[in-house]
Coordinates of C-alpha atoms in Angstrom, one line a residue:
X1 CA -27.8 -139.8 2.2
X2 CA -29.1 -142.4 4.4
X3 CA -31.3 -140.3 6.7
X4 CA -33.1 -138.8 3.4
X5 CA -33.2 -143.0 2.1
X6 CA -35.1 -143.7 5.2
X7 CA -37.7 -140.6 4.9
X8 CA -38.2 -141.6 0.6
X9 CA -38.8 -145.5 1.7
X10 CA -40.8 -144.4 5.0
X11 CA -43.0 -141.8 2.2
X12 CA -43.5 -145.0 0.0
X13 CA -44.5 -147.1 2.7
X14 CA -47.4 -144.6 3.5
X15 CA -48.2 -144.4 -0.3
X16 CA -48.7 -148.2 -0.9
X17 CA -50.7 -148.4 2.3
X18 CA -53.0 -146.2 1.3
X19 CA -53.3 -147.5 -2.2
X20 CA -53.8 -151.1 -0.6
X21 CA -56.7 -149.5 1.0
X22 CA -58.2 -148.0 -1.9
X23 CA -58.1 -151.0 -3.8
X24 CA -59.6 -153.2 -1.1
X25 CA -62.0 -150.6 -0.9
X26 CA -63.3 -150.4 -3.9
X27 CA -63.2 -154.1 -4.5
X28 CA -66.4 -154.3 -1.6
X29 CA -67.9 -151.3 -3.2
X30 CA -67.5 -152.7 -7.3
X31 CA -68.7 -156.9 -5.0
X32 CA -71.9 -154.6 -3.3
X33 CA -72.7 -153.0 -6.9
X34 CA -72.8 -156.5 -9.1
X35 CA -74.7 -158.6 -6.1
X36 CA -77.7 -155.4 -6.1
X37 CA -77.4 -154.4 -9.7
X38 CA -80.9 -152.7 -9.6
X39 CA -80.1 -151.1 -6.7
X40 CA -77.3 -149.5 -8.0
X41 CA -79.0 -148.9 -11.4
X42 CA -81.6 -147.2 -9.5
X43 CA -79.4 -145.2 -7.8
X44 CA -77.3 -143.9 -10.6
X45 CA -80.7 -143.2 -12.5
X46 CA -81.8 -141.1 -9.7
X47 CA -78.9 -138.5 -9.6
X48 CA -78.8 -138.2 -13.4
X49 CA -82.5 -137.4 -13.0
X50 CA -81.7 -134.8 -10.0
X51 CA -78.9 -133.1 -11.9
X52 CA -81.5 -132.6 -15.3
X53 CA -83.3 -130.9 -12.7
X54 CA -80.7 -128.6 -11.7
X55 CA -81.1 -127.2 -15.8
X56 CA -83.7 -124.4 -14.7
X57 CA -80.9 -123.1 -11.7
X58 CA -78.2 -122.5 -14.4
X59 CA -79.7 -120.7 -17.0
X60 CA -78.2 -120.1 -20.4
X61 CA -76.4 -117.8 -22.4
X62 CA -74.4 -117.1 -25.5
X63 CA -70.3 -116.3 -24.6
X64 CA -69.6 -115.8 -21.3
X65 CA -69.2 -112.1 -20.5
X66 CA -65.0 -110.8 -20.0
X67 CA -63.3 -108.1 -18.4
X68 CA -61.3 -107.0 -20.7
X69 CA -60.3 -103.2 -18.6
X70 CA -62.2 -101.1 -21.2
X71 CA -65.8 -99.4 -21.1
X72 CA -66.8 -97.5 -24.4
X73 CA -70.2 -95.7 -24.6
X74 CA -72.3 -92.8 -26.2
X75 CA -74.2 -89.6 -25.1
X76 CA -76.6 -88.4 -27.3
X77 CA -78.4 -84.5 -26.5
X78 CA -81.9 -83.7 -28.3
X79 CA -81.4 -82.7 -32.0
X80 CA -80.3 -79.2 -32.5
X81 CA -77.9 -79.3 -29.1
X82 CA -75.2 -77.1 -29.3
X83 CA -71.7 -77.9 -29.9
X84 CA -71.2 -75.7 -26.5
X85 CA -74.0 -77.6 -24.6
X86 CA -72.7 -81.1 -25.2
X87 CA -69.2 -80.3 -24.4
X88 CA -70.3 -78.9 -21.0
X89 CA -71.8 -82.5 -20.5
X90 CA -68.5 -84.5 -21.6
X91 CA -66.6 -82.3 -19.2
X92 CA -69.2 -83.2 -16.3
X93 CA -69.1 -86.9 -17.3
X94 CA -65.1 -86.8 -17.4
X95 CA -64.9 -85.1 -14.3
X96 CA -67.0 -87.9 -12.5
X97 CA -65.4 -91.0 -13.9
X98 CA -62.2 -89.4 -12.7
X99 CA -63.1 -89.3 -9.3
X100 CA -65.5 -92.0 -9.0
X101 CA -62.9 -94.4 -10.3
X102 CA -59.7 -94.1 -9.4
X103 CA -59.4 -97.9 -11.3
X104 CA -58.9 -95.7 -14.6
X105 CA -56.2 -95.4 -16.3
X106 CA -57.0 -93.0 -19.2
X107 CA -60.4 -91.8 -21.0
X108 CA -60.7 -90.1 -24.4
X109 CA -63.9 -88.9 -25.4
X110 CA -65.0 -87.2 -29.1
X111 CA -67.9 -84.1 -29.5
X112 CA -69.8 -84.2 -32.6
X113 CA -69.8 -86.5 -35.5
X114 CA -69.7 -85.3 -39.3
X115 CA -72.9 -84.5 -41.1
X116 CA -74.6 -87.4 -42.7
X117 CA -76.3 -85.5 -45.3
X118 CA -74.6 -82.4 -47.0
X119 CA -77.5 -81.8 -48.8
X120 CA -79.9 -80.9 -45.5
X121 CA -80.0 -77.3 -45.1
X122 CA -81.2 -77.5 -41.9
X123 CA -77.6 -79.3 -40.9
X124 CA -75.3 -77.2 -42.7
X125 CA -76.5 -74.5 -39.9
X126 CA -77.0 -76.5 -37.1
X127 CA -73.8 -79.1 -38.2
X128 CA -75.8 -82.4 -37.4
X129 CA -73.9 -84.5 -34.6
X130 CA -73.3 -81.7 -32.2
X131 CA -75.5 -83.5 -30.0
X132 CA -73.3 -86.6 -29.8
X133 CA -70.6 -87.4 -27.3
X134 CA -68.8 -91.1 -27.4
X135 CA -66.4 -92.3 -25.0
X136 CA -63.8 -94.8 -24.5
X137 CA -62.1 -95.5 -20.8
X138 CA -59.4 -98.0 -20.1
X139 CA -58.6 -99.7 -16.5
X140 CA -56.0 -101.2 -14.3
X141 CA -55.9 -104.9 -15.0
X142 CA -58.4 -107.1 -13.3
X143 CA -56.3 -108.1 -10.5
X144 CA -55.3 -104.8 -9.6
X145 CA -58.8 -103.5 -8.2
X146 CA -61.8 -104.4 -6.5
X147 CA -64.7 -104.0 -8.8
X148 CA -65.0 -105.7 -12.3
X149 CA -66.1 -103.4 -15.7
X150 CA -69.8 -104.6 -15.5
X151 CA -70.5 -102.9 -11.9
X152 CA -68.6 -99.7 -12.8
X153 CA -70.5 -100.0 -16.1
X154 CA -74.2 -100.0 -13.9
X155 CA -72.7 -96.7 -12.0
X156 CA -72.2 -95.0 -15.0
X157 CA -75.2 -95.9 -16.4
X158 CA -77.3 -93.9 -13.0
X159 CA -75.3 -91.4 -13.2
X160 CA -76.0 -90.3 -17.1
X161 CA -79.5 -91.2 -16.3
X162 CA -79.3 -88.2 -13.7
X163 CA -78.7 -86.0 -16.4
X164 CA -82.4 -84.2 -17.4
X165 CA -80.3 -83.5 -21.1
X166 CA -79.4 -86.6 -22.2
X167 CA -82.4 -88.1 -24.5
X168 CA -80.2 -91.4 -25.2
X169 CA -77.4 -93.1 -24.2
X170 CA -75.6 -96.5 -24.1
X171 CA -72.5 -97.8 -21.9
X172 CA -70.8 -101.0 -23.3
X173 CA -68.6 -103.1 -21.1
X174 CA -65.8 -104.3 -23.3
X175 CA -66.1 -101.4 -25.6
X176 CA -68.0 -103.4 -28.2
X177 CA -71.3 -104.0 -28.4
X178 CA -72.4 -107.6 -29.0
X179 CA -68.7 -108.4 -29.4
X180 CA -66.4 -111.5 -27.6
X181 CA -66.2 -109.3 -24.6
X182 CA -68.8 -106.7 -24.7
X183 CA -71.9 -109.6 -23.0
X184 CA -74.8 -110.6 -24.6
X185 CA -78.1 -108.9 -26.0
X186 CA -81.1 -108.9 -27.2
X187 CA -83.2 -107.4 -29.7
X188 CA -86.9 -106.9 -30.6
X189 CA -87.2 -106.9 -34.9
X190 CA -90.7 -105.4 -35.9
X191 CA -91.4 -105.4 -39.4
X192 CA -94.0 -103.4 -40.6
X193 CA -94.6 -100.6 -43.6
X194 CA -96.3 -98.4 -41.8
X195 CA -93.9 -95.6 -39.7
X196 CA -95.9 -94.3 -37.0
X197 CA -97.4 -97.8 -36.3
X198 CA -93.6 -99.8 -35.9
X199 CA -91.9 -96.4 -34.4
X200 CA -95.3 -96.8 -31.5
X201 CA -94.5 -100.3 -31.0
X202 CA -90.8 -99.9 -30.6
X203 CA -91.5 -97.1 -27.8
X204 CA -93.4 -99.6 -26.0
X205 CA -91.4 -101.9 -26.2
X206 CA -88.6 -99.4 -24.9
X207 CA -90.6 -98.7 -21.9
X208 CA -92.0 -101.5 -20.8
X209 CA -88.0 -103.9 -21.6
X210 CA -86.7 -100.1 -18.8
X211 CA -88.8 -101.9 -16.1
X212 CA -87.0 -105.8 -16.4
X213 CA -84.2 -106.4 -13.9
X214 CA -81.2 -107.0 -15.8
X215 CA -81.9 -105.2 -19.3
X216 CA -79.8 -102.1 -19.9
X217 CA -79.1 -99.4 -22.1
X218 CA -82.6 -99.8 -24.1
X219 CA -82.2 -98.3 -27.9
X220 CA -84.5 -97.9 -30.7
X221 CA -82.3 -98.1 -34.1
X222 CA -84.8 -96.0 -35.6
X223 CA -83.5 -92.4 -35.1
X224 CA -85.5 -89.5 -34.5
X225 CA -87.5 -87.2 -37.0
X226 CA -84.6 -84.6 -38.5
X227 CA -85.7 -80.9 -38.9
X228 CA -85.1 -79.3 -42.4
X229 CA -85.8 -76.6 -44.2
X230 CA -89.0 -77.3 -47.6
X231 CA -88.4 -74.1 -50.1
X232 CA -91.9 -74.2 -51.7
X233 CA -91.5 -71.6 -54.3
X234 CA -94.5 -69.3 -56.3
X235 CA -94.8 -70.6 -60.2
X236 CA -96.1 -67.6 -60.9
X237 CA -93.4 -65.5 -59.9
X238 CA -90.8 -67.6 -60.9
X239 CA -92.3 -67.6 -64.5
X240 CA -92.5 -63.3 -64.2
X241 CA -88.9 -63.3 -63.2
X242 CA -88.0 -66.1 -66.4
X243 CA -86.8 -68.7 -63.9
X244 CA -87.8 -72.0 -63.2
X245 CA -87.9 -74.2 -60.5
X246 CA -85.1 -76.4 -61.0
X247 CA -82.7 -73.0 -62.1
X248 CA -83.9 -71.4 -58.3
X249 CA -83.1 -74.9 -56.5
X250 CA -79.9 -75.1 -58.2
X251 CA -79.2 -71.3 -56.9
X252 CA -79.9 -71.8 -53.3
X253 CA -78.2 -75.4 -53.6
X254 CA -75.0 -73.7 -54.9
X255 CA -75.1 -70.7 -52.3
X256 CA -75.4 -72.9 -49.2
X257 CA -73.7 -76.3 -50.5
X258 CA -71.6 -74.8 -52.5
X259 CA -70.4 -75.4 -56.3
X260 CA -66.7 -76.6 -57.8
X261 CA -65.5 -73.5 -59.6
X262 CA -62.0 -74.7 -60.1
X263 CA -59.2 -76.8 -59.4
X264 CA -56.3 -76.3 -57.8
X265 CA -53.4 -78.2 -59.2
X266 CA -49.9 -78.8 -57.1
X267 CA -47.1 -81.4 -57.4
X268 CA -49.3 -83.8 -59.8
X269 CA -52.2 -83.4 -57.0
X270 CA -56.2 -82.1 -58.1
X271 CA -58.0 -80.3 -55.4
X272 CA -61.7 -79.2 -55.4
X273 CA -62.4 -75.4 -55.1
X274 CA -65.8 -75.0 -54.0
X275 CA -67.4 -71.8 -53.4
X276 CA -70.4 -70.9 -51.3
X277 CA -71.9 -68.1 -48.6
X278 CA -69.8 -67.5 -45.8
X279 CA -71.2 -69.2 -42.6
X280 CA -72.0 -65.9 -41.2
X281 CA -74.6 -65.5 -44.4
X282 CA -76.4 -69.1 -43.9
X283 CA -76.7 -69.3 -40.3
X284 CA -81.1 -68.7 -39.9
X285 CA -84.2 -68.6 -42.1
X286 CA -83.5 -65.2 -42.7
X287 CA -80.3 -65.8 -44.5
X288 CA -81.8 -68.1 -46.6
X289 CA -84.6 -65.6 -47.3
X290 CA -82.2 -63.1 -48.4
X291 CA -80.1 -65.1 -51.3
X292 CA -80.2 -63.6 -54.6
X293 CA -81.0 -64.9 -57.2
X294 CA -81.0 -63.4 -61.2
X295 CA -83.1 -64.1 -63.6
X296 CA -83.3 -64.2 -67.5
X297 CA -83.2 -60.3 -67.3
X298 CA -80.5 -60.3 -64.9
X299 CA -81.9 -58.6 -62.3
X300 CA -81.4 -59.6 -59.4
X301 CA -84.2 -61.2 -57.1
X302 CA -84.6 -61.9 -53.1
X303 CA -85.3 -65.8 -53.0
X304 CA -88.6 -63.6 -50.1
X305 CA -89.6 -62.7 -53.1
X306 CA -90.9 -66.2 -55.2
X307 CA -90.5 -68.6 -52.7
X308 CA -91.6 -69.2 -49.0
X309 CA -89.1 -71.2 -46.4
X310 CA -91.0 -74.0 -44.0
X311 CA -89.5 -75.6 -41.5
X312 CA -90.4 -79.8 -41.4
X313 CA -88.8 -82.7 -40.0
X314 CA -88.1 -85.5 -42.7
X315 CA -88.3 -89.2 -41.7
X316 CA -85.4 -91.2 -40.9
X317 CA -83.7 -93.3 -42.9
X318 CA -85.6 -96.8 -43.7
X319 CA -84.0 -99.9 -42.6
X320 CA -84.7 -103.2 -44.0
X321 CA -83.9 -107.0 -43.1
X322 CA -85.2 -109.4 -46.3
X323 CA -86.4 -106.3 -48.0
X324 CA -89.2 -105.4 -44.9
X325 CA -88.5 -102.4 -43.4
X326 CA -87.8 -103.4 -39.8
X327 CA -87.2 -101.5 -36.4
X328 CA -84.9 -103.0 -33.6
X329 CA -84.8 -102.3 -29.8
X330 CA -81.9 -103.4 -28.4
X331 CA -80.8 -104.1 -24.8
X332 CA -77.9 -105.1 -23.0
X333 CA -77.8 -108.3 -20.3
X334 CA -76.5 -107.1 -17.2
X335 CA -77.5 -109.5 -14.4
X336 CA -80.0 -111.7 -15.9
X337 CA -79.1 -114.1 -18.4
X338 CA -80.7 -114.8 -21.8
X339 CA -83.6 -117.1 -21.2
X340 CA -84.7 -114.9 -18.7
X341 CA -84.4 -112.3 -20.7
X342 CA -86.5 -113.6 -23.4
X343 CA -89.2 -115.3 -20.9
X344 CA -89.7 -111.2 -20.0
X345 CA -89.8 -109.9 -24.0
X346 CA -92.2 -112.7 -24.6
X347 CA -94.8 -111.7 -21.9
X348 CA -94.5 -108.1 -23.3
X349 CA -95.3 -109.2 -26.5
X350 CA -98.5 -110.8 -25.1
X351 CA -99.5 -108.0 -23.2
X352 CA -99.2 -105.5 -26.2
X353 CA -101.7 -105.4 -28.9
X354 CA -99.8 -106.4 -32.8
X355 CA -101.7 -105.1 -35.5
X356 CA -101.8 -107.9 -37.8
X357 CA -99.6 -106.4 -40.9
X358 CA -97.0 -106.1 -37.9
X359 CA -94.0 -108.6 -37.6
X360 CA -92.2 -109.4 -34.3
X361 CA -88.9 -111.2 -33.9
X362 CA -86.5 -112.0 -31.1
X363 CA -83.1 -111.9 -32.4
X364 CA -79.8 -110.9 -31.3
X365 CA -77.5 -113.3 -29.1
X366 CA -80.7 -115.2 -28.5
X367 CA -80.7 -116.0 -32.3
X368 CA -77.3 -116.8 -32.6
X369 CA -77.5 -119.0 -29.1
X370 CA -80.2 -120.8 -30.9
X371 CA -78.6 -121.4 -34.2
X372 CA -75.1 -122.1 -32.2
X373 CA -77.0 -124.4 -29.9
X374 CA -78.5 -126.4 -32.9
X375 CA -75.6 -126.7 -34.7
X376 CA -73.5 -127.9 -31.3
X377 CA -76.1 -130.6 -30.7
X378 CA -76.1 -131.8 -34.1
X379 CA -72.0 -132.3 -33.8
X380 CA -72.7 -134.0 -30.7
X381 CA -74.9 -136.6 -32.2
X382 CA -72.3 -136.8 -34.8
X383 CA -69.2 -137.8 -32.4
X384 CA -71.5 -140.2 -30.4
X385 CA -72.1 -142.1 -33.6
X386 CA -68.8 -142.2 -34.5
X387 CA -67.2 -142.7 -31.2
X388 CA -69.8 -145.5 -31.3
X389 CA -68.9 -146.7 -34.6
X390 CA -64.9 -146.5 -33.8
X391 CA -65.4 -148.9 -30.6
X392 CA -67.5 -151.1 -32.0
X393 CA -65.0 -151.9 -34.9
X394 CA -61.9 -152.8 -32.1
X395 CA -64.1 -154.8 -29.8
X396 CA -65.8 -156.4 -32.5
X397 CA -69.0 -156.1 -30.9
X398 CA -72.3 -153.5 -30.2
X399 CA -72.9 -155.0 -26.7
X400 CA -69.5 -153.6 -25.4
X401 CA -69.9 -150.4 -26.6
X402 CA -73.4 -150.0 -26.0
X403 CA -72.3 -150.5 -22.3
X404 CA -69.5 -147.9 -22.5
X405 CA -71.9 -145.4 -23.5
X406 CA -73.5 -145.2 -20.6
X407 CA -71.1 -143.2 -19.2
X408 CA -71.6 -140.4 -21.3
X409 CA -74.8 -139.1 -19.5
X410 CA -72.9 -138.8 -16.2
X411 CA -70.6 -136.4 -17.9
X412 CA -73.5 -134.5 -18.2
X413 CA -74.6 -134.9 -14.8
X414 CA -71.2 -133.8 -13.4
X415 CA -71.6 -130.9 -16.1
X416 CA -74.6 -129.7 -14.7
X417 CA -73.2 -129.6 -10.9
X418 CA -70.6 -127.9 -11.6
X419 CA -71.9 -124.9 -13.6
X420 CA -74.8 -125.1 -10.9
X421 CA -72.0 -125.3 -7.7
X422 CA -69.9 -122.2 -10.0
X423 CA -72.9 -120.3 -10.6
X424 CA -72.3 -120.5 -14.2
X425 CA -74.4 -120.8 -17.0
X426 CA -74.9 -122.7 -20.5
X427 CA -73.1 -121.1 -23.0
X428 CA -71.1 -122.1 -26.1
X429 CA -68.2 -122.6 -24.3
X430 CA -69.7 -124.8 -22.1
X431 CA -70.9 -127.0 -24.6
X432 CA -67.6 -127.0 -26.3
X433 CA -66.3 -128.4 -23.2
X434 CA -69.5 -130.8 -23.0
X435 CA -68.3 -132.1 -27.2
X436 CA -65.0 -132.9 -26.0
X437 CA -66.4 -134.9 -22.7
X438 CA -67.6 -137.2 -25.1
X439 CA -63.9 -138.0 -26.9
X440 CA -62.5 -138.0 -23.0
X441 CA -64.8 -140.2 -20.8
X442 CA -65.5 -143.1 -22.9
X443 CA -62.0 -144.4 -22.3
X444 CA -61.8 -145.6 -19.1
X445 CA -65.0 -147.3 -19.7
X446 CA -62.9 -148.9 -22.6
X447 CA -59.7 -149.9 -20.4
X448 CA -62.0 -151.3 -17.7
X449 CA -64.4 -153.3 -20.1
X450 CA -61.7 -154.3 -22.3
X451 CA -59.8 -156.0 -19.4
X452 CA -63.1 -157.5 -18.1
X453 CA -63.3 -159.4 -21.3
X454 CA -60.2 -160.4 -21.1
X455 CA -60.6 -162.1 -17.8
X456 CA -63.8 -163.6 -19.3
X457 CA -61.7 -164.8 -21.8
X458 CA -59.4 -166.4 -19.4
X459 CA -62.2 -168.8 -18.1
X460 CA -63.1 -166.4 -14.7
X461 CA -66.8 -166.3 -13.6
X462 CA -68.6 -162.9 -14.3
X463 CA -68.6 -161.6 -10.8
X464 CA -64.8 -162.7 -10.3
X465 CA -64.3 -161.4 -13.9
X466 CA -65.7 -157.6 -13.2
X467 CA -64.3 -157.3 -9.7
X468 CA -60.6 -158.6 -10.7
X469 CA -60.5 -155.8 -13.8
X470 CA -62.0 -153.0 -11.5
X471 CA -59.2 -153.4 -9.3
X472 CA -56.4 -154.2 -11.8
X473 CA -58.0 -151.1 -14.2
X474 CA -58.0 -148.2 -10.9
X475 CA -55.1 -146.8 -10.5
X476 CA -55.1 -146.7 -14.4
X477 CA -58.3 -144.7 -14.5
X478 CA -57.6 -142.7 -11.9
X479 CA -54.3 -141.8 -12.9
X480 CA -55.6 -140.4 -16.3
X481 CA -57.9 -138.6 -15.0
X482 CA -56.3 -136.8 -12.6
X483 CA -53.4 -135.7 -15.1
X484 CA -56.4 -134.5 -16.8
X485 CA -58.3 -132.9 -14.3
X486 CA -55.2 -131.2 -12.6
X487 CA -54.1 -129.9 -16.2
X488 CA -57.8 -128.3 -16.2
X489 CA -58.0 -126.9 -12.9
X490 CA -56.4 -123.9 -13.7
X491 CA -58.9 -122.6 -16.7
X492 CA -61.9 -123.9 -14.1
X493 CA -60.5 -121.4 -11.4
X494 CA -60.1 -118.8 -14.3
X495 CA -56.7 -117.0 -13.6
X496 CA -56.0 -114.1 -15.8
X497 CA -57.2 -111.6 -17.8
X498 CA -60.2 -112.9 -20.2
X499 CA -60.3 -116.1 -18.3
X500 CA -63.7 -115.8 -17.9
X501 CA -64.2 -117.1 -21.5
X502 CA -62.8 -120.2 -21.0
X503 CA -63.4 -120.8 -17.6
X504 CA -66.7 -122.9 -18.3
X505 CA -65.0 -125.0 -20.4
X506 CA -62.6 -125.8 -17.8
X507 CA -65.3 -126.6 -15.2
X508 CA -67.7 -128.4 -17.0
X509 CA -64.3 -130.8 -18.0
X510 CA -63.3 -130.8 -14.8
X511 CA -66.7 -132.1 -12.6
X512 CA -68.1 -134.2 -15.8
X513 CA -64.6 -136.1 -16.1
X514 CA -64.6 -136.4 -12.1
X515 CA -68.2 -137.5 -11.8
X516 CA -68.0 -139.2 -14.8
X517 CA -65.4 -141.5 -13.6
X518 CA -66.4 -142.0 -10.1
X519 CA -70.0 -143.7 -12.3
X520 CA -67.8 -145.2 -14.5
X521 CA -66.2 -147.9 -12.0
X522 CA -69.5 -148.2 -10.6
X523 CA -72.1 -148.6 -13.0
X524 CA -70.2 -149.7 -16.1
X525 CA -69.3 -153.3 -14.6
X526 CA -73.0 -153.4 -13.1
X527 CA -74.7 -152.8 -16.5
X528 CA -72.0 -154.7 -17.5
X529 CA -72.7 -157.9 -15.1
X530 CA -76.4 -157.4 -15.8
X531 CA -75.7 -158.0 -19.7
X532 CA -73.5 -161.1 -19.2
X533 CA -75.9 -162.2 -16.5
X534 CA -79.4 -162.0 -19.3
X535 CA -76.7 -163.5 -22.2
X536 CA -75.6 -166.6 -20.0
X537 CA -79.5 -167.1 -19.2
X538 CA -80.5 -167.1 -22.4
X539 CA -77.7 -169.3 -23.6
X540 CA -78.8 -171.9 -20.5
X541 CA -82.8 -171.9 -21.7
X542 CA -81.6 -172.4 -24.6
X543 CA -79.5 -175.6 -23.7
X544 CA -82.5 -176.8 -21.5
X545 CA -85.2 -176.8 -24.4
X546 CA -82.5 -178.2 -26.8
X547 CA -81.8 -180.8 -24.2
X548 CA -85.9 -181.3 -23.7
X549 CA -86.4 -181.4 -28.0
X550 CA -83.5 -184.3 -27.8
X551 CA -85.1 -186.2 -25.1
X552 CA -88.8 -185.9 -27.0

């Protein structure tokens, strides 16, 4: 036992030692600091002035982009693409993402999508969605490979583009676009009545947002013109035969829709019968040609014969935001962040010529970063006041207080380094973590300037007074915030699956408390010694010009 009670008091030794020489120095740096308050003042000014300037390296976003392991994404073929046609491009697609990245795990992908209108001729031959292949790929974890979803996402993205069939598609990292882990993006709202004027714009738009650095998988919510089949039938006929329009619609509606004859009834359960052509008998124009109808007579009639079949392409559904029909082109950030993003979308806008009657927005994450933004900096100004309010109430003062604050900026300088030194950017987590600096900094200001009262209190000069609570008050102060700091550290290194998220939070606590701090038993007692300094003046011309009205 004795051996290890020599190596625990020779440890201690070393300890106190170099505690004794952190107090002493600091009590010449917090002596240097009150003798040249504008000095130091001027100093501290200076690097919260250099770190605002670091605001245009950081850049900003909405939520921090995750790797999750998944990648989901679409494929979309011209309309009228075979069933055959798009299957032969899934099968290419699988076949590359299996070799190309042995990181996989599994990858499901789905041909053809149900018909969105039953009632379109045109797709009960064709079966609308043929044309359409979606995707869905999951990985190893993060720490098990090399490369993270967004660069494998940027592969996949060249290689469909190599593909002279595709005529859209769209890779999302995270497998949701928009979502917690799927990155941020950006849309371009154009409002406008007129089709062929906002359907213009968008392509623009499309083209020139292809050409920015960082914008990816560019779509047009608007969807292409769909082909169908116009029966524009003879009156005259019709009338010869004894039919009428709406009986011949209703005819070729039932033939290649099909009618409910009957139900079928089994163990309580209703089921539809519906019966129509065979799919061998409605396949082409000619098909359609060649339904019978009967008229009054009952004879039976070639639909040839009082009506002609024209193919058109009808125009797509109308979509509206506060009842204007509006168009959106949507890209996704990959490499760029969002106010670059929108510094690019806003020169396009001023190179392209808007028709007057045309609306243009900027929405997407940019209008949620702006709303979440707003509403963050509103609850900032909220806790100051009442952090503010709270201290003012216990030292039953505003001069106290009013000194304490001053530590808050620093949080933000140490904010700013770090996210610049991290390469990260401001995003809602990062102001999350920038809210809660405000509840976490402001107390050592309030240990060390409530102890400096104290020793006013006690009779001790000003400079004695500040100087004896900086050293009393240090290890205090630094004790809490390392517990704090080392209890953050691993969030601002990001370990884990999805840390990304939260890892800004942990950094911007981590160098605003540290910076924070390190200003906080600096400049707090200077301001602090510069108040006490101007009160005690006052308080002494004050004596002197009683002492001169007395002697008058």
């Amino acid at each position: 036992v004795k051996p290890k009670s020599n190596v625990l008091t020779k440890m201690r030794d070393v300890i106190q030692r170099q505690l004794d020489v952190l107090d002493n120095g600091y009590e010449k740096i917090l002596s240097w600091c009150v003798r040249h308050k504008p000095s130091t003042i001027i100093i501290s000014a200076a690097i919260f002035i250099v770190s605002l300037l670091l605001i245009k390296f950081i850049g900003t976003d909405f939520i921090p982009r995750s790797d999750n392991a998944q990648i989901s994404g679409s494929i979309e073929l011209p309309a009228g693409a075979s069933v055959e046609r798009s299957k032969v491009i899934a099968e290419r697609f699988y076949k590359y993402a299996r070799e190309k990245f042995p990181e996989m795990k599994n990858m499901t992908y789905t041909v053809g999508t149900p018909s969105e209108d039953e009632d379109n001729s045109f797709a009960l031959m064709q079966t609308t969605g043929d044309n359409y292949i979606s995707f869905r790929m999951k990985f190893v974890d993060i720490a098990e490979r090399k490369r993270d979803i967004y660069e494998m996402a940027d592969l996949m993205r060249e290689e469909i583009a190599s593909y002279p069939e595709v005529a859209k598609s769209q890779v999302t990292p995270g497998g949701q676009q928009g979502g917690m882990t799927g990155g941020s993006t950006v849309e371009v709202h154009i409002y406008g009545y007129d089709f062929e004027t906002t359907t213009s714009l968008a392509n623009q738009y499309k083209e020139r947002m292809s050409k920015v650095d960082g914008l990816k998988d560019i779509v047009i919510s608007r969807k292409d013109y769909t082909p169908q089949f116009n029966l524009e039938f003879d009156r005259e006929k019709l009338a010869e035969n004894g039919l009428s329009v709406a009986t011949a619609a209703t005819f070729v509606r039932n033939r290649m829709n099909g009618m409910t004859a009957s139900l079928f009834r089994e163990d309580g359960d209703e089921y539809k019968i519906k019966v129509r052509y065979a799919e061998d008998f409605r396949k082409n124009v000619e098909d359609i040609e060649n339904i019978t109808l009967y008229g009054s007579t009952g004879r039976p009639i070639k639909l040839s014969e009082v009506a002609k079949v024209v193919e058109k392409f009808a125009p797509p559904q109308i979509e509206r935001q506060d009842r204007e029909r509006i168009v959106k082109v949507t890209a996704t950030l990959s490499g760029t962040t969002i106010d670059k993003a929108k510094v690019a979308i806003d020169n396009i806008t001023s190179e392209l010529s808007i028709p007057s009657n045309i609306g243009i927005e900027i929405g997407g994450s940019i209008e949620d970063q702006q709303d979440t933004f707003g509403d963050i900096g509103l609850l900032g100004i909220i806790i100051i006041i009442l952090v503010y309010s709270v201290m003012a109430g216990q030292f039953e003062s505003f001069r106290s207080p009013f000194i304490i604050m001053f530590s808050i900026p620093f949080a933000l300088t140490g904010m700013f380094f770090g996210l610049w030194i991290t390469g990260g950017t401001l995003n809602m987590m990062s102001l999350i973590g920038a809210i809660m600096l405000i509840g976490i900094v402001v107390k050592n200001g309030i240990v060390l300037v409530d102890y400096i009262n104290l020793n006013r209190e006690r009779g001790m000069s000003i400079i004695n007074s500040i100087v004896s609570g900086g050293k009393s008050r240090l290890r205090p102060v630094l004790m809490t915030t390392a517990t704090t700091v080392l209890g953050m550290l691993p969030m601002a290194i990001g370990i884990g699956e999805g840390s990304e998220i939260w890892q800004p939070m942990g950094v911007v606590i981590v160098f605003g408390l540290t910076i924070s701090t390190l200003v906080t038993l600096v400049l707090i007692p200077t301001i602090y010694g510069s108040f006490a300094a101007n009160k005690l003046n006052r308080e002494r011309r004050s004596f002197k010009n009683k002492l001169r009205k007395e002697n008058a």
